[in-house]
Short mmCIF file of C-alpha atoms and ligand atoms in Angstrom, two decimals:
data_model
loop_
_atom_site.label_atom_id
_atom_site.label_comp_id
_atom_site.label_asym_id
_atom_site.label_seq_id
_atom_site.Cartn_x
_atom_site.Cartn_y
_atom_site.Cartn_z
CA MET A 1 -15.59 -84.36 -68.68
CA SER A 2 -15.08 -87.97 -67.68
CA GLN A 3 -16.84 -90.84 -69.38
CA PRO A 4 -20.17 -91.65 -67.77
CA SER A 5 -20.46 -94.66 -70.07
CA THR A 6 -17.38 -96.19 -68.43
CA LEU A 7 -18.13 -95.44 -64.77
CA GLY A 8 -21.75 -94.37 -64.61
CA GLN A 9 -24.56 -96.80 -64.11
CA ALA A 10 -28.27 -96.84 -63.27
CA SER A 11 -28.96 -95.20 -59.90
CA HIS A 12 -30.32 -97.14 -56.97
CA GLY A 13 -32.47 -96.10 -54.05
CA ILE A 14 -31.99 -97.17 -50.44
CA ARG A 15 -34.85 -97.73 -48.01
CA ILE A 16 -34.19 -97.70 -44.26
CA SER A 17 -37.14 -99.02 -42.24
CA ALA A 18 -37.39 -98.73 -38.44
CA VAL A 19 -33.69 -99.40 -37.94
CA SER A 20 -32.21 -99.43 -34.43
CA LYS A 21 -28.82 -100.28 -32.98
CA MET A 22 -28.10 -101.08 -29.38
CA TYR A 23 -24.41 -101.82 -28.84
CA ALA A 24 -23.66 -104.54 -26.31
CA GLY A 25 -23.06 -103.14 -22.84
CA THR A 26 -24.78 -99.80 -23.47
CA SER A 27 -28.09 -98.52 -22.11
CA GLN A 28 -29.04 -96.03 -24.85
CA PRO A 29 -29.55 -97.00 -28.50
CA ALA A 30 -26.93 -95.45 -30.83
CA VAL A 31 -29.57 -95.44 -33.58
CA ASN A 32 -33.18 -95.33 -32.48
CA ASP A 33 -36.01 -96.30 -34.86
CA VAL A 34 -34.74 -94.54 -38.00
CA SER A 35 -36.76 -94.69 -41.23
CA LEU A 36 -35.66 -92.94 -44.40
CA ASP A 37 -36.12 -93.33 -48.14
CA ILE A 38 -33.13 -92.28 -50.20
CA ALA A 39 -34.03 -91.73 -53.85
CA PRO A 40 -31.95 -93.08 -56.75
CA GLY A 41 -29.22 -90.58 -57.59
CA GLU A 42 -29.90 -88.44 -54.54
CA PHE A 43 -27.18 -86.67 -52.54
CA MET A 44 -28.31 -87.40 -48.98
CA THR A 45 -26.40 -86.05 -46.00
CA PHE A 46 -26.52 -87.28 -42.41
CA LEU A 47 -25.81 -84.20 -40.31
CA GLY A 48 -25.52 -84.10 -36.54
CA PRO A 49 -23.22 -83.55 -33.58
CA SER A 50 -20.59 -86.05 -32.50
CA GLY A 51 -22.18 -89.17 -31.00
CA SER A 52 -25.60 -88.67 -32.64
CA GLY A 53 -25.46 -92.00 -34.50
CA LYS A 54 -24.39 -90.99 -38.02
CA THR A 55 -21.46 -93.39 -38.34
CA THR A 56 -23.46 -96.22 -36.77
CA MET A 57 -26.27 -95.68 -39.32
CA LEU A 58 -23.83 -95.55 -42.24
CA SER A 59 -21.98 -98.63 -40.95
CA MET A 60 -25.26 -100.56 -40.82
CA ILE A 61 -25.94 -99.61 -44.45
CA ALA A 62 -22.39 -100.66 -45.40
CA GLY A 63 -22.69 -103.92 -43.44
CA PHE A 64 -19.92 -103.28 -40.90
CA VAL A 65 -22.34 -103.15 -37.96
CA ALA A 66 -25.27 -105.56 -37.45
CA LEU A 67 -28.80 -104.17 -37.01
CA THR A 68 -30.59 -104.70 -33.70
CA ALA A 69 -33.96 -104.08 -35.37
CA GLY A 70 -35.41 -103.01 -38.72
CA ARG A 71 -34.35 -103.57 -42.32
CA ILE A 72 -32.38 -101.91 -45.10
CA GLU A 73 -33.23 -102.45 -48.78
CA THR A 74 -31.76 -101.46 -52.11
CA ASP A 75 -34.22 -101.67 -55.00
CA GLY A 76 -36.65 -103.65 -52.86
CA ARG A 77 -34.07 -106.29 -51.90
CA ASP A 78 -33.36 -106.79 -48.20
CA ILE A 79 -29.60 -106.38 -47.72
CA SER A 80 -29.66 -106.15 -43.90
CA ARG A 81 -27.94 -109.47 -43.39
CA LEU A 82 -25.58 -109.52 -46.38
CA LYS A 83 -21.80 -109.35 -45.94
CA PRO A 84 -20.37 -105.90 -46.82
CA HIS A 85 -18.81 -106.99 -50.14
CA LYS A 86 -22.12 -108.50 -51.28
CA ARG A 87 -23.94 -105.19 -50.84
CA ASP A 88 -22.16 -103.56 -53.74
CA LEU A 89 -21.66 -100.20 -52.02
CA GLY A 90 -18.62 -97.92 -52.29
CA VAL A 91 -17.20 -96.64 -49.00
CA VAL A 92 -14.86 -93.73 -48.19
CA PHE A 93 -13.90 -92.89 -44.63
CA GLN A 94 -11.96 -90.01 -43.11
CA HIS A 95 -8.72 -91.93 -42.87
CA TYR A 96 -7.94 -93.08 -46.35
CA ALA A 97 -6.96 -96.71 -46.19
CA LEU A 98 -4.89 -96.91 -49.37
CA PHE A 99 -2.46 -99.78 -49.81
CA PRO A 100 0.87 -98.02 -49.13
CA HIS A 101 3.01 -100.34 -51.28
CA MET A 102 0.75 -100.10 -54.37
CA THR A 103 0.79 -97.32 -56.95
CA VAL A 104 -2.26 -95.11 -57.36
CA ALA A 105 -3.33 -97.06 -60.47
CA ARG A 106 -2.96 -100.42 -58.70
CA ASN A 107 -4.90 -99.16 -55.68
CA ILE A 108 -7.77 -98.20 -57.96
CA ALA A 109 -7.54 -101.43 -59.96
CA PHE A 110 -7.67 -103.58 -56.81
CA PRO A 111 -11.46 -103.84 -56.38
CA LEU A 112 -11.78 -104.68 -60.09
CA GLN A 113 -9.19 -107.47 -59.87
CA GLN A 114 -11.06 -108.86 -56.87
CA ARG A 115 -14.17 -108.98 -59.01
CA SER A 116 -12.29 -110.68 -61.87
CA VAL A 117 -12.96 -107.90 -64.35
CA PRO A 118 -11.08 -108.51 -67.66
CA LYS A 119 -7.70 -106.76 -67.94
CA ALA A 120 -8.57 -104.45 -70.84
CA GLU A 121 -11.66 -103.26 -69.04
CA ILE A 122 -9.69 -102.68 -65.83
CA ALA A 123 -7.29 -100.41 -67.73
CA ALA A 124 -10.17 -98.40 -69.25
CA ARG A 125 -12.02 -98.04 -65.97
CA VAL A 126 -8.91 -97.05 -63.99
CA ARG A 127 -8.20 -94.40 -66.62
CA ALA A 128 -11.76 -93.06 -66.38
CA ALA A 129 -11.61 -93.05 -62.57
CA LEU A 130 -8.28 -91.18 -62.59
CA GLU A 131 -9.79 -88.67 -64.99
CA LEU A 132 -12.88 -88.31 -62.79
CA VAL A 133 -10.75 -87.29 -59.79
CA ARG A 134 -8.27 -85.37 -61.98
CA LEU A 135 -5.22 -87.43 -61.08
CA GLU A 136 -4.23 -88.63 -64.57
CA GLN A 137 -0.62 -87.53 -63.98
CA TYR A 138 -0.29 -89.47 -60.74
CA ALA A 139 -1.06 -93.04 -61.82
CA ASP A 140 2.42 -94.34 -61.05
CA ARG A 141 3.01 -92.61 -57.73
CA LEU A 142 2.84 -94.26 -54.34
CA PRO A 143 0.31 -92.92 -51.79
CA ARG A 144 3.07 -91.39 -49.61
CA GLN A 145 4.14 -89.26 -52.59
CA LEU A 146 0.71 -87.56 -52.61
CA SER A 147 -0.84 -84.85 -50.43
CA GLY A 148 -3.71 -85.68 -48.06
CA GLY A 149 -6.25 -84.25 -50.48
CA GLN A 150 -4.83 -86.25 -53.39
CA GLN A 151 -4.86 -89.45 -51.33
CA GLN A 152 -8.51 -88.85 -50.54
CA ARG A 153 -9.21 -88.45 -54.26
CA VAL A 154 -7.59 -91.83 -54.87
CA ALA A 155 -9.85 -93.30 -52.18
CA LEU A 156 -12.85 -91.74 -53.98
CA ALA A 157 -11.73 -93.17 -57.33
CA ARG A 158 -11.24 -96.62 -55.81
CA ALA A 159 -14.68 -96.50 -54.19
CA VAL A 160 -16.57 -95.76 -57.43
CA VAL A 161 -14.46 -97.69 -59.97
CA TYR A 162 -16.49 -100.91 -59.66
CA GLN A 163 -19.78 -99.05 -60.22
CA PRO A 164 -21.35 -99.60 -56.82
CA ARG A 165 -25.06 -99.01 -56.24
CA ALA A 166 -24.27 -96.08 -53.96
CA LEU A 167 -21.29 -94.28 -52.45
CA LEU A 168 -21.11 -93.94 -48.66
CA LEU A 169 -18.82 -91.20 -47.33
CA ASP A 170 -18.10 -90.77 -43.62
CA GLU A 171 -16.56 -87.34 -42.92
CA PRO A 172 -14.19 -87.81 -45.87
CA LEU A 173 -12.92 -84.22 -45.65
CA GLY A 174 -12.61 -84.09 -41.87
CA ALA A 175 -8.81 -84.35 -41.83
CA LEU A 176 -8.22 -81.60 -44.41
CA ASP A 177 -7.66 -77.88 -43.88
CA LYS A 178 -10.41 -75.42 -44.84
CA LYS A 179 -9.20 -74.44 -48.29
CA LEU A 180 -8.59 -78.02 -49.42
CA ARG A 181 -11.91 -79.06 -47.90
CA ASP A 182 -13.79 -76.41 -49.91
CA GLN A 183 -12.01 -77.53 -53.07
CA LEU A 184 -12.77 -81.22 -52.50
CA GLN A 185 -16.38 -80.36 -51.66
CA ARG A 186 -16.74 -78.93 -55.15
CA GLU A 187 -15.03 -82.02 -56.59
CA ILE A 188 -17.42 -84.33 -54.76
CA ALA A 189 -20.41 -82.29 -56.00
CA ARG A 190 -19.06 -82.57 -59.56
CA MET A 191 -18.47 -86.33 -59.19
CA HIS A 192 -22.03 -86.73 -58.01
CA ARG A 193 -23.36 -84.83 -61.04
CA GLU A 194 -21.17 -86.73 -63.49
CA LEU A 195 -21.81 -90.21 -62.07
CA GLY A 196 -25.50 -89.74 -61.23
CA MET A 197 -24.84 -92.18 -58.39
CA THR A 198 -26.65 -92.19 -55.03
CA PHE A 199 -24.38 -90.56 -52.40
CA ILE A 200 -24.81 -90.80 -48.63
CA PHE A 201 -22.52 -88.31 -46.97
CA VAL A 202 -21.87 -87.98 -43.23
CA THR A 203 -20.72 -84.71 -41.67
CA HIS A 204 -21.02 -82.65 -38.50
CA ASP A 205 -20.35 -79.48 -40.52
CA GLN A 206 -23.59 -77.66 -41.28
CA GLU A 207 -22.06 -75.49 -43.99
CA GLU A 208 -20.75 -78.56 -45.80
CA ALA A 209 -24.19 -80.17 -45.54
CA LEU A 210 -26.00 -77.06 -46.85
CA THR A 211 -23.57 -76.72 -49.77
CA LEU A 212 -23.61 -80.30 -51.02
CA SER A 213 -26.91 -81.96 -50.33
CA ASP A 214 -30.16 -82.56 -52.18
CA ARG A 215 -31.59 -83.43 -48.76
CA ILE A 216 -30.23 -83.43 -45.22
CA ALA A 217 -31.28 -85.77 -42.41
CA VAL A 218 -30.51 -84.11 -39.07
CA PHE A 219 -29.46 -86.65 -36.41
CA ASN A 220 -29.85 -86.08 -32.69
CA GLU A 221 -29.37 -88.78 -30.04
CA GLY A 222 -29.84 -91.62 -32.53
CA ARG A 223 -32.97 -90.21 -34.13
CA ILE A 224 -33.69 -88.17 -37.22
CA GLU A 225 -35.15 -84.82 -36.14
CA GLN A 226 -35.99 -83.60 -39.64
CA VAL A 227 -35.33 -84.49 -43.27
CA GLY A 228 -35.54 -82.00 -46.11
CA PRO A 229 -33.76 -79.88 -48.71
CA PRO A 230 -31.19 -77.45 -47.24
CA ALA A 231 -33.33 -74.32 -47.73
CA GLU A 232 -36.34 -75.95 -46.10
CA LEU A 233 -34.35 -76.99 -43.03
CA TYR A 234 -32.84 -73.54 -42.72
CA GLU A 235 -36.02 -71.54 -43.39
CA ARG A 236 -38.48 -73.95 -41.73
CA PRO A 237 -36.76 -75.83 -38.92
CA ALA A 238 -39.23 -78.25 -37.32
CA THR A 239 -37.51 -78.38 -33.95
CA LEU A 240 -35.39 -76.13 -31.76
CA PHE A 241 -32.52 -78.56 -32.18
CA VAL A 242 -32.56 -78.22 -35.97
CA ALA A 243 -32.87 -74.42 -35.74
CA GLU A 244 -29.88 -74.18 -33.44
CA PHE A 245 -27.73 -76.77 -35.19
CA LEU A 246 -28.14 -75.21 -38.65
CA GLY A 247 -26.95 -71.64 -38.53
CA GLU A 248 -27.76 -68.96 -35.99
CA SER A 249 -31.24 -68.16 -34.77
CA ASN A 250 -33.21 -65.92 -32.45
CA VAL A 251 -35.65 -67.82 -30.28
CA PHE A 252 -38.67 -66.00 -28.82
CA ALA A 253 -41.22 -67.24 -26.31
CA GLY A 254 -44.67 -65.70 -26.04
CA VAL A 255 -45.51 -65.48 -29.74
CA ALA A 256 -47.74 -68.57 -29.89
CA ASP A 257 -49.08 -70.73 -27.05
CA GLY A 258 -46.62 -73.40 -25.89
CA GLN A 259 -44.34 -72.79 -28.85
CA LEU A 260 -41.24 -70.84 -29.61
CA ALA A 261 -40.76 -68.58 -32.63
CA VAL A 262 -37.45 -69.02 -34.44
CA VAL A 263 -36.26 -66.04 -36.52
CA ARG A 264 -33.08 -66.15 -38.64
CA PRO A 265 -30.66 -63.23 -38.16
CA GLU A 266 -31.12 -61.90 -41.70
CA ARG A 267 -34.91 -61.74 -41.13
CA LEU A 268 -34.70 -59.65 -37.98
CA GLU A 269 -35.44 -55.94 -38.53
CA LEU A 270 -33.90 -53.39 -36.18
CA SER A 271 -35.53 -49.97 -35.67
CA SER A 272 -34.80 -47.15 -33.27
CA ARG A 273 -38.47 -46.54 -32.39
CA ALA A 274 -41.37 -48.89 -31.64
CA ASP A 275 -43.78 -46.80 -33.75
CA ALA A 276 -41.61 -47.52 -36.81
CA VAL A 277 -42.57 -51.22 -36.63
CA PRO A 278 -45.46 -52.15 -38.96
CA ALA A 279 -48.69 -53.19 -37.23
CA GLY A 280 -48.98 -56.95 -36.69
CA HIS A 281 -45.22 -57.53 -36.60
CA PRO A 282 -44.02 -59.06 -33.33
CA GLN A 283 -41.43 -56.84 -31.63
CA ARG A 284 -38.95 -57.08 -28.76
CA PRO A 285 -36.74 -54.38 -27.24
CA ALA A 286 -33.06 -55.27 -27.34
CA LEU A 287 -29.64 -53.94 -26.47
CA VAL A 288 -26.90 -54.04 -29.12
CA THR A 289 -24.04 -55.83 -27.37
CA ASP A 290 -21.46 -55.91 -30.16
CA ILE A 291 -21.03 -55.55 -33.91
CA VAL A 292 -18.58 -57.79 -35.72
CA TYR A 293 -17.42 -57.27 -39.27
CA VAL A 294 -17.32 -60.68 -41.00
CA GLY A 295 -16.30 -59.59 -44.51
CA ASN A 296 -19.50 -59.85 -46.50
CA HIS A 297 -21.72 -58.85 -43.59
CA HIS A 298 -21.89 -57.39 -40.09
CA ARG A 299 -23.12 -59.56 -37.25
CA ILE A 300 -25.04 -57.48 -34.74
CA GLY A 301 -25.13 -59.12 -31.29
CA LEU A 302 -28.31 -58.50 -29.27
CA ARG A 303 -29.52 -59.02 -25.72
CA PHE A 304 -33.28 -59.10 -25.18
CA ALA A 305 -35.20 -57.95 -22.10
CA ASP A 306 -35.66 -61.54 -20.85
CA GLY A 307 -31.87 -62.01 -20.77
CA THR A 308 -31.62 -64.20 -23.88
CA SER A 309 -29.19 -63.27 -26.62
CA GLY A 310 -29.54 -63.29 -30.38
CA CYS A 311 -28.24 -61.57 -33.46
CA ALA A 312 -29.13 -59.76 -36.65
CA MET A 313 -27.17 -59.60 -39.90
CA ARG A 314 -26.57 -56.70 -42.28
CA VAL A 315 -24.74 -56.99 -45.59
CA SER A 316 -21.63 -54.87 -45.75
CA GLY A 317 -22.34 -51.45 -47.21
CA ALA A 318 -25.86 -51.24 -45.74
CA PRO A 319 -26.24 -48.62 -42.98
CA LEU A 320 -25.94 -50.01 -39.45
CA PRO A 321 -29.10 -49.42 -37.38
CA ALA A 322 -27.34 -48.73 -34.06
CA ALA A 323 -24.00 -48.81 -32.26
CA PRO A 324 -22.96 -51.15 -29.41
CA GLY A 325 -24.57 -50.08 -26.14
CA GLU A 326 -27.62 -48.58 -27.85
CA SER A 327 -31.19 -49.80 -27.57
CA VAL A 328 -33.18 -50.98 -30.57
CA ILE A 329 -36.54 -52.54 -31.35
CA ALA A 330 -36.16 -55.92 -32.99
CA SER A 331 -39.14 -57.02 -35.08
CA TRP A 332 -40.06 -59.40 -37.87
CA THR A 333 -42.74 -60.30 -40.38
CA PRO A 334 -44.76 -63.21 -38.93
CA ALA A 335 -44.30 -65.08 -42.23
CA HIS A 336 -40.57 -65.22 -41.45
CA HIS A 337 -40.72 -67.14 -38.19
CA SER A 338 -40.97 -70.88 -37.67
CA LEU A 339 -42.91 -72.15 -34.69
CA VAL A 340 -41.28 -75.06 -32.86
CA ALA A 341 -42.10 -77.00 -29.72
CA ASP A 342 -39.94 -75.92 -26.80
CA SER A 343 -37.08 -78.29 -26.01
CA THR A 344 -38.63 -79.77 -22.86
CA THR A 345 -41.56 -81.14 -24.90
CA THR A 346 -39.22 -82.45 -27.61
CA ARG A 347 -37.02 -84.19 -25.05
CA THR A 348 -39.79 -86.20 -23.38
CA GLU A 349 -41.00 -87.34 -26.78
CA HIS A 350 -37.56 -88.61 -27.69
CA GLN A 351 -36.74 -90.52 -24.58
CA SER A 352 -38.65 -93.75 -25.10
CA PRO A 353 -35.96 -96.42 -25.61
CA VAL A 354 -35.94 -99.07 -28.33
CA GLY A 355 -38.39 -101.90 -27.98
CA ILE A 356 -40.57 -100.26 -25.36
CA GLY A 357 -43.98 -98.75 -26.05
P1 ADP B 401 -21.45 -90.08 -34.78
O1 ADP B 401 -20.89 -90.74 -35.99
O2 ADP B 401 -22.68 -89.27 -35.05
O3 ADP B 401 -20.42 -89.29 -34.03
P2 ADP B 401 -21.59 -92.76 -33.67
O4 ADP B 401 -22.48 -93.55 -34.53
O5 ADP B 401 -20.13 -92.97 -33.84
O6 ADP B 401 -21.96 -91.21 -33.77
O7 ADP B 401 -21.94 -93.07 -32.15
C1 ADP B 401 -23.26 -93.06 -31.66
C2 ADP B 401 -23.26 -93.57 -30.22
O8 ADP B 401 -22.90 -94.94 -30.19
C3 ADP B 401 -22.26 -92.85 -29.32
O9 ADP B 401 -22.83 -92.70 -28.06
C4 ADP B 401 -21.09 -93.80 -29.28
O10 ADP B 401 -20.37 -93.66 -28.10
C5 ADP B 401 -21.77 -95.15 -29.38
N1 ADP B 401 -20.93 -96.17 -30.04
C6 ADP B 401 -20.38 -96.09 -31.26
N2 ADP B 401 -19.69 -97.22 -31.56
C7 ADP B 401 -19.82 -98.03 -30.49
C8 ADP B 401 -19.34 -99.36 -30.16
N3 ADP B 401 -18.62 -100.06 -31.04
N4 ADP B 401 -19.68 -99.85 -28.95
C9 ADP B 401 -20.42 -99.16 -28.07
N5 ADP B 401 -20.90 -97.92 -28.31
C10 ADP B 401 -20.60 -97.36 -29.50
MG1 MG B 402 -18.96 -90.47 -36.86
#
């Protein structure tokens, strides 16, 4: 365990109110009327495809990009127009910007020296930060003598050592290979628990978002489509975009008027006969196109009568309901579908530009 008394501090919330960003020379806002309350100590993730406005939103919180409209507060104080270093926020980006000529310990001490922290306290805090990221043995190394993952840990230590109000992380694991990424994910989750600090984490990786977050805000074209805990977003997607961005889904028309029913693969039942489906359960005939073994489960590819494709999931060891090329009846319990507006409706809603209407 590290020493929360040395590095931990009271948590702070962040309130984002009607924030927009229109970059000069562009016609579409990069961030479009975003409002979000981030609770003290929360692990909040901005998830979305490339270009959806995540980095722009995080950069406005950090103070690197000016707001076009709206305000950002920490603890009720408007910080929208403060210089980055006055906001008291820790920042870690994908490309670790460590000082190459300074040792690990001096890199971590740097923000404390800038803040004129007394020498003895600097030593204690650097030690605690090194312990937090498990790099005690590496204090005297230069960045180039470390692996990519270790350099990113140094960046993490340097970002939290001066006890910022919150830690902002923009795809910090994006440059690492899968195994290292998984390992650092667990480290970041542990750091969050030990520090109790507010974290805002940006990623385009849905699995990373589901694993780490207290809540996820799903970004699409500069707007937040939905905010909620991982299970809620997965089980109850509010829009087609959220359903399709987080995991796989089957999308069915004709279940409810003007809406689509979204059914997750593990909720889809497959039977050989229609009369085996319980009364009141929606059902669709399908063709099994392929079955793929994915280690802990089989993914059963389906094509429905209307030409759309989908899939079901069976844990390994469970009997498979059919073979490729065979027909099945797909069905589900109505309680297991989420009704969403179809994408054409969603799109018109989302097209009004900043400052109009
Ligand atoms: P994300 O981090 O989700 O990939 P960004 O915030 O980087 O998204 O980008 C959102 C949109 O803003 C994109 O369309 C991008 O091209 C545009 N954008 C980002 N930075 C600038 C800039 N400095 N000038 C003009 N447009 C920009
Ligand atoms: Mg980005």
